[in-house]
Coordinates of C-alpha atoms in Angstrom, one line a residue:
X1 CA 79.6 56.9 42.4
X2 CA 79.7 57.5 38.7
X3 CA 78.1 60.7 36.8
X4 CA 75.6 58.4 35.2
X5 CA 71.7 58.7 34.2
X6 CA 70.6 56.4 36.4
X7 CA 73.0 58.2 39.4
X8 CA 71.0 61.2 38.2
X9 CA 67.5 59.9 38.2
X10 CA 68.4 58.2 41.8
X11 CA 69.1 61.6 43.2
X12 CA 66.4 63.1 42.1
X13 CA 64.1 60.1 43.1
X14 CA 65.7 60.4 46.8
X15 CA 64.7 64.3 46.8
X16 CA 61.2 63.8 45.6
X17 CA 60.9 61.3 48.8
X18 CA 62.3 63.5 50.8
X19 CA 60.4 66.3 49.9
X20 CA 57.5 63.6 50.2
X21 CA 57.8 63.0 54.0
X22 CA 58.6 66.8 55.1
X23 CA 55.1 67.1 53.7
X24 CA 53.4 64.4 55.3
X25 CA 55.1 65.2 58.2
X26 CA 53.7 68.6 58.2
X27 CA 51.0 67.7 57.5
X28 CA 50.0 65.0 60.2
X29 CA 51.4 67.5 63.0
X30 CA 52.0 65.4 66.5
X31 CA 50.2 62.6 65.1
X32 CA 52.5 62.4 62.3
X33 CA 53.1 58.7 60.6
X34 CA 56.7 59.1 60.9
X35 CA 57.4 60.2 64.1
X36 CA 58.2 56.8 65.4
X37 CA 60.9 56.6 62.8
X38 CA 62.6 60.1 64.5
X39 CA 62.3 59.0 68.0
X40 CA 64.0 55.8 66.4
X41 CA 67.0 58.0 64.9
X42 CA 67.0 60.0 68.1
X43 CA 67.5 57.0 70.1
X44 CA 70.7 55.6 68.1
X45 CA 72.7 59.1 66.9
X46 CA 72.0 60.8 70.2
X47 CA 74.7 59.6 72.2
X48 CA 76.6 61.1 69.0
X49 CA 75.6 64.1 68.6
X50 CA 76.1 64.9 72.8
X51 CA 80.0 63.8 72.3
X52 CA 80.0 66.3 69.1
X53 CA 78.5 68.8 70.8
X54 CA 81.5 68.6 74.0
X55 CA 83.8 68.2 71.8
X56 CA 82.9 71.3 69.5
X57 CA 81.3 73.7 72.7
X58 CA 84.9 74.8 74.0
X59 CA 85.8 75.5 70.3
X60 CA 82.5 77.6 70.1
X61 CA 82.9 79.3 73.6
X62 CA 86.8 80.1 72.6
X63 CA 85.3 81.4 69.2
X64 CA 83.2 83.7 71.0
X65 CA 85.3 84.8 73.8
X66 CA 87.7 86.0 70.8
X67 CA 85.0 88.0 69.3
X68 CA 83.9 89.7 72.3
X69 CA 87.1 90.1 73.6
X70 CA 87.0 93.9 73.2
X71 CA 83.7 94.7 74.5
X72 CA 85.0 92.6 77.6
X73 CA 88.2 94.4 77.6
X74 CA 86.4 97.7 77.9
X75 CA 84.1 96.6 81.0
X76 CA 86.8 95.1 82.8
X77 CA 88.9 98.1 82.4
X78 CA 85.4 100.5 83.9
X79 CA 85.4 97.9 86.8
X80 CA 89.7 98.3 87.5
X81 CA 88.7 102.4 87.4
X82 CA 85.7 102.1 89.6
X83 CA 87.7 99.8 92.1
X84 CA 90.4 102.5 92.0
X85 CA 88.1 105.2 92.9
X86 CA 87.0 102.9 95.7
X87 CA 90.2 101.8 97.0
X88 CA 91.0 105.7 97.7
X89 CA 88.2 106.2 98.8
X90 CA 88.4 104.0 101.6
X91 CA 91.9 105.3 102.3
X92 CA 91.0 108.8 102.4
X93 CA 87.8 107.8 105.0
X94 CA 90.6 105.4 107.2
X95 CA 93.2 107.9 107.1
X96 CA 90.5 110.8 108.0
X97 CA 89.2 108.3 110.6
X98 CA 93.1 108.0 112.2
X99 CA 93.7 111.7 111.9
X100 CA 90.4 112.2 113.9
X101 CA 91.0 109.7 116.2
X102 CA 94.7 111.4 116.8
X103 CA 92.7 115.2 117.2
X104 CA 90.4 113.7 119.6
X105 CA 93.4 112.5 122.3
X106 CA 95.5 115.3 121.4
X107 CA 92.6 117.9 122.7
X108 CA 92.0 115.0 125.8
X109 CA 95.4 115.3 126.8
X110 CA 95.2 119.5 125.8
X111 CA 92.4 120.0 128.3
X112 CA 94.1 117.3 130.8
X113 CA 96.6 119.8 131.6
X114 CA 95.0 122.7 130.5
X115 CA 97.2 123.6 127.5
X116 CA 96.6 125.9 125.2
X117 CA 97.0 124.3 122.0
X118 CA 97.8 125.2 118.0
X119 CA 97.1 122.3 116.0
X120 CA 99.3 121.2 113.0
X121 CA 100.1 118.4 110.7
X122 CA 103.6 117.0 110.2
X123 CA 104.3 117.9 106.8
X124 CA 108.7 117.0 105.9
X125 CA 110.9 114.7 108.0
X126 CA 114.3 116.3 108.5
X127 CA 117.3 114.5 107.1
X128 CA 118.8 111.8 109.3
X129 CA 122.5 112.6 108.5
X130 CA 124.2 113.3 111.8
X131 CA 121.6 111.1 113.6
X132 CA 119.5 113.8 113.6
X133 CA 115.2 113.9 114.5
X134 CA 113.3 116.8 113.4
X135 CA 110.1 117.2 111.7
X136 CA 108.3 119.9 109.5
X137 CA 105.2 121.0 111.0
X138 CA 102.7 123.3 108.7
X139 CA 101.8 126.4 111.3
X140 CA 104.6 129.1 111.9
X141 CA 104.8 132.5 112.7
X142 CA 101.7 133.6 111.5
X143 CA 100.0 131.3 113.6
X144 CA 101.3 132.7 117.1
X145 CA 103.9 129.9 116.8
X146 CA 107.2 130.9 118.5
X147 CA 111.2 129.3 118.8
X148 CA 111.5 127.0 122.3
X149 CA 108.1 126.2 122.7
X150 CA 106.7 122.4 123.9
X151 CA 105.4 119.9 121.6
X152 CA 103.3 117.1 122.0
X153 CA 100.4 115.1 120.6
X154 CA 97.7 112.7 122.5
X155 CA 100.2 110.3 123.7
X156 CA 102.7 112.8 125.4
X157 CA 105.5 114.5 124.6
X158 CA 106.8 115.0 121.2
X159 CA 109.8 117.8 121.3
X160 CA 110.4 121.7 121.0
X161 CA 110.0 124.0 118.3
X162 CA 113.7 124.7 117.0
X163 CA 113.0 127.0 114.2
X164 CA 110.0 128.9 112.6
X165 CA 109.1 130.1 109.7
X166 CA 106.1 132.9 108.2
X167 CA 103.9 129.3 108.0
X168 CA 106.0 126.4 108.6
X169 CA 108.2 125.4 111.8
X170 CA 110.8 123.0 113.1
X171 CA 110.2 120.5 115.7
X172 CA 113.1 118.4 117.3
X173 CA 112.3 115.4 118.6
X174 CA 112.6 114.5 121.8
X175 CA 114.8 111.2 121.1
X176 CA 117.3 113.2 119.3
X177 CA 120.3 112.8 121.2
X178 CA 120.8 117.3 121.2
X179 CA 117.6 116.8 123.4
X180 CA 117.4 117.1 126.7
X181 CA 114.2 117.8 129.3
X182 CA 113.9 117.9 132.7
X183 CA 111.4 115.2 134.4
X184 CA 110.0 114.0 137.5
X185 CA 108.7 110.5 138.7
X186 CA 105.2 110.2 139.3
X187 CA 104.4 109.7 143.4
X188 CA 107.9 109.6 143.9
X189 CA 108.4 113.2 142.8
X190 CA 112.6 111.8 141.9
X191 CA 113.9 114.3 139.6
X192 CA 116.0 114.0 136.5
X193 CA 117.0 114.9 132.7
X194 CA 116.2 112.4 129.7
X195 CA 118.2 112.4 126.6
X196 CA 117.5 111.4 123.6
X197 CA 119.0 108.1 121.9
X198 CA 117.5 107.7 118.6
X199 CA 115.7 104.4 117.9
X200 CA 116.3 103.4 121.5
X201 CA 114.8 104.2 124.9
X202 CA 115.6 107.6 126.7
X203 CA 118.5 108.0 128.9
X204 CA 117.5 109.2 132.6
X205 CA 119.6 110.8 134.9
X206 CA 118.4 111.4 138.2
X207 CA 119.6 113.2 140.5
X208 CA 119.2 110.9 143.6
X209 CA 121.6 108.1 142.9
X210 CA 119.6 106.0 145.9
X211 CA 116.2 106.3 144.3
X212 CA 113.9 103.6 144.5
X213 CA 113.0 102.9 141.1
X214 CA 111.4 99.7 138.9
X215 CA 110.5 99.0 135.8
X216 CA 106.9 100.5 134.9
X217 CA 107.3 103.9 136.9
X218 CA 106.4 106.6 135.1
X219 CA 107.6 110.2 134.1
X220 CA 106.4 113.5 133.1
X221 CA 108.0 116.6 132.6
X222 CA 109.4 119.4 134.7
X223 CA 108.6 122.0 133.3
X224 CA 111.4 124.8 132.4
X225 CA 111.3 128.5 134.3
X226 CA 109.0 130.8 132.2
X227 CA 107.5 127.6 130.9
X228 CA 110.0 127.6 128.0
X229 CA 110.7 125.4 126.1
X230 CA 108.9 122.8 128.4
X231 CA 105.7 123.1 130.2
X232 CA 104.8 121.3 133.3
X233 CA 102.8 117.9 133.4
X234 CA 103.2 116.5 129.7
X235 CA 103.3 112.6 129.6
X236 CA 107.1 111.4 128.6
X237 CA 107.1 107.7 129.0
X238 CA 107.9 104.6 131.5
X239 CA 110.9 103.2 132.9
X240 CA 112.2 100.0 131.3
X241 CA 115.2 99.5 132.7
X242 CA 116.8 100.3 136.0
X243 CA 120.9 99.9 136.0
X244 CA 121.9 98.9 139.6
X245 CA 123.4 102.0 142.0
X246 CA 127.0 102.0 142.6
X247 CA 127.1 104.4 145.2
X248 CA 127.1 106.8 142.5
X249 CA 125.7 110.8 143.2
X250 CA 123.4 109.9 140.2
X251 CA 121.6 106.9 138.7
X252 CA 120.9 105.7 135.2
X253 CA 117.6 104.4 134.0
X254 CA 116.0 103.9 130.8
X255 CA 112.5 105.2 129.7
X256 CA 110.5 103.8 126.7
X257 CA 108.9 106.9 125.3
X258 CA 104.7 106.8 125.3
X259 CA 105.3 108.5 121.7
X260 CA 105.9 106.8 118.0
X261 CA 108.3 109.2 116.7
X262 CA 107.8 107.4 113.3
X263 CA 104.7 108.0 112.4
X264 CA 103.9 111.5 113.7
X265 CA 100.6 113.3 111.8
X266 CA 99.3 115.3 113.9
X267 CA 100.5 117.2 117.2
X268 CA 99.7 120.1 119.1
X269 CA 102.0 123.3 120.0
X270 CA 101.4 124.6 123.6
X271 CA 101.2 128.7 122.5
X272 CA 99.8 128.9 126.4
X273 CA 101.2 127.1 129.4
X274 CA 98.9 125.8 132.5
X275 CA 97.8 128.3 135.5
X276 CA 98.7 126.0 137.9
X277 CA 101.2 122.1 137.5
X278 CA 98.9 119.5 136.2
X279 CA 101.2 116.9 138.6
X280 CA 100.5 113.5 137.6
X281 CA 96.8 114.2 135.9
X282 CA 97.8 113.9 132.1
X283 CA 99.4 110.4 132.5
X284 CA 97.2 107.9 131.2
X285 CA 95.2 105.3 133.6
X286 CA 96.9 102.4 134.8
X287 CA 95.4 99.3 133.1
X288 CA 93.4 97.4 135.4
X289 CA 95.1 93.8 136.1
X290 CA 92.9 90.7 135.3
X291 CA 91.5 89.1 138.4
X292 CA 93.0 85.5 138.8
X293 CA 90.2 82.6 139.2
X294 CA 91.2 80.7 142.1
X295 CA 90.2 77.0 142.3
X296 CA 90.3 75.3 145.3
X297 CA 90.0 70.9 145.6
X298 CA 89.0 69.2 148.1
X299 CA 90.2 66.1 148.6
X300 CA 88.6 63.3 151.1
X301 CA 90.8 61.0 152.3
X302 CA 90.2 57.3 151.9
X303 CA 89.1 55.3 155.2
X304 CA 92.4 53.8 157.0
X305 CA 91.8 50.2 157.3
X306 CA 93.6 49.9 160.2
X307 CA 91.4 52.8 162.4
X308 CA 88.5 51.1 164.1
X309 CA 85.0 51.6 162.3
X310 CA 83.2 53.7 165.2
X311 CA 79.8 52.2 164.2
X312 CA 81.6 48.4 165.0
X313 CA 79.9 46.7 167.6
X314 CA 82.2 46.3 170.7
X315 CA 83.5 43.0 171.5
X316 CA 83.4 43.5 175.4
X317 CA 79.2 44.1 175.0
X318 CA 77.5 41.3 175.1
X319 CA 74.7 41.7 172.0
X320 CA 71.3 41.8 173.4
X321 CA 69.2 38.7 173.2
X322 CA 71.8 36.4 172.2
X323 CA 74.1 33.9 173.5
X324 CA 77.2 35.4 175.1
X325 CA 78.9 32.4 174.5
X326 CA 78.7 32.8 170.9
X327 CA 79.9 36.3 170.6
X328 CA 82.7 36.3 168.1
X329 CA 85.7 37.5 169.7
X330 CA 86.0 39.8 166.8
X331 CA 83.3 42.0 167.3
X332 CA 80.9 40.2 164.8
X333 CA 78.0 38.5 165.8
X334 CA 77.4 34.8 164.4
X335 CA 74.3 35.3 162.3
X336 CA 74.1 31.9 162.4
X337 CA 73.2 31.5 166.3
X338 CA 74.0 29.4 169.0
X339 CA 76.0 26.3 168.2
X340 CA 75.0 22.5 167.8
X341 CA 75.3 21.3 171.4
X342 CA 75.9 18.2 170.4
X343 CA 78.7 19.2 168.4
X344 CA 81.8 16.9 168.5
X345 CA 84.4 18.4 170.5
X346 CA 87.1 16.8 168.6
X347 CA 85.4 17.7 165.0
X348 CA 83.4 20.4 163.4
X349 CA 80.3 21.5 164.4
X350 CA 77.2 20.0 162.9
X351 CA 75.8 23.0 161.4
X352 CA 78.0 23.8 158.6
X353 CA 77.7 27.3 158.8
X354 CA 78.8 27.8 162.1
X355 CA 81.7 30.5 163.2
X356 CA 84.7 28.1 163.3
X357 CA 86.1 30.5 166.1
X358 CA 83.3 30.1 168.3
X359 CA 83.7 27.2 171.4
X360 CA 80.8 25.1 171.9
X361 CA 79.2 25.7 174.7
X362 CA 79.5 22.5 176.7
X363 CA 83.6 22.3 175.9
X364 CA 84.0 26.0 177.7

């Protein structure tokens, strides 16, 4: 539209109107003359102005999301700290829990056999050049801890005290293959030396090469003269493997330690042996085995066709009351009674539902 007067005196026309109706509008409050023409308008553009408004609300959100993108920044970054601090928490609280749980069978298995005990954590694993199995234990010298004494921790026997420092010791392991310690079968009382094979089970000699042995048994050790470096009693493992006997003086078997020389924490150093053998009394109890549901069917056999029916009537009685002559011959009376005398000796009977084995009476 042209710059003109009367473009300009239109405009200012449609403003005056406008102006006009806000008033009235205003004015006549919910009974206001031209709210039928906005319900109108509402009716037709608001289908529009919903697609707009989708069509423009992502833009908006993304808007926003840039604007308070720091502010969120910084929260999220408080909740990653906060969930740190959590996380070690519950660490520290599982690992105290495991480490407690370890103390609590260690002193079991302590007052078992009546050892007396210094406790101490596994601090350094030795180098494994030379296939060798030691660990670093934080109690030495200082703490009554001296060279060749037993090892162990609440699942049995962990290995002998090599070297020892002011604070700090060496422990070697008992499936190093330098190690060797004497042992004894439970019940059996078969005696023999285990050595150590690494990753792999322990290697038994024993000393009776006719032993009776099978998989399960179980050993404990010795115990040295003096009580150095082993101590009687302690729990070593159970036999996994039993290789046949040659007529050797000896016989080999293999024993699948009851400790987890990998992950050692904490153990227990016997600074006083045992008054008197503990035997057998440190091994832990045999698992109870699962009683077996037994089920038992039975089965009725079906009626043999060919045995006679013991509630049959018998064919040689003659049924009380009745004819004789009309006893079926099969053990059945005829329910249909005597037959027709007058029945046709060279035909059927007159009454049709008489038994065509039966005679009649005046043909016998």
């Amino acid at each position: 539209m042209r710059d003109t007067r009367e473009s300009r005196l239109l405009l200012v026309l449609l403003i005056a109107v406008a102006f006009a109706l806000i008033t009235v509008d205003i004015r006549g409050g919910e009974n206001s003359p031209v709210d039928g023409a906005r319900q109108a308008a509402a009716t037709v553009f608001g289908p529009v102005e919903n697609g707009m408004a989708a069509a423009v609300d992502p833009v908006g959100n993304a808007i926003g999301a840039v604007r308070d993108s720091g502010e969120r920044h910084n929260k999220i970054a408080d909740l990653q700290r906060e969930n740190e601090v959590l996380k070690q928490k519950l660490g520290s609280d599982a690992r105290n829990r495991s480490r407690l749980n370890q103390l609590d069978a260690m002193l079991k298995t302590a007052g078992e056999g009546q050892y007396g005990i210094k406790a101490a954590q596994v601090i350094g694993i030795g180098a494994a050049q030379g296939f060798s199995w030691t660990v670093t234990i934080d109690a030495g010298s200082r703490d009554g801890i001296k060279r060749d004494m037993t090892v162990l921790n609440g699942e049995g026997l962990v290995g002998r005290v090599t070297t020892v420092g002011p604070s700090t010791a060496t422990v070697l392991l008992a499936n190093d293959p330098d190690f060797t310690v004497g042992t004894r079968m439970e019940n059996s009382d078969e005696l023999g030396f285990a050595t150590g094979q690494g990753d792999r089970p322990l290697s038994v000699q024993l000393l009776n090469g006719k032993a009776k042995v099978k998989a399960g048994d179980r050993l404990v050790t010795f115990g040295s003269q003096s009580d150095k470096p082993f101590v009687p009693g302690v729990p070593v493992g159970e036999v996994v493997k039993v290789d046949p006997s040659g007529g050797d003086l000896t016989r080999t078997i293999y024993v699948r330690p009851y400790v987890g020389f990998t992950k050692l924490d904490i153990v227990g150093v016997v600074v006083e042996a045992p008054r008197t053998d503990p035997r057998d009394q440190v091994l832990p109890a045999k698992p109870k085995p699962t009683p077996t549901l037994t089920v038992t069917v039975t089965v009725t056999p079906s009626p043999n066709p060919n045995q006679a029916n013991p509630n049959a009537a018998d064919p040689n009685v003659p049924i009380p009351g009745g004819d004789p002559n009309n006893a079926n011959p099969n053990g059945n009376a005829n329910p249909n009674g005597a037959a027709n005398p007058n029945a046709n000796p060279n035909g059927p009977a007159n009454n049709g539902n008489a038994n065509n084995n039966a005679a009649a009476d005046g043909d016998q």
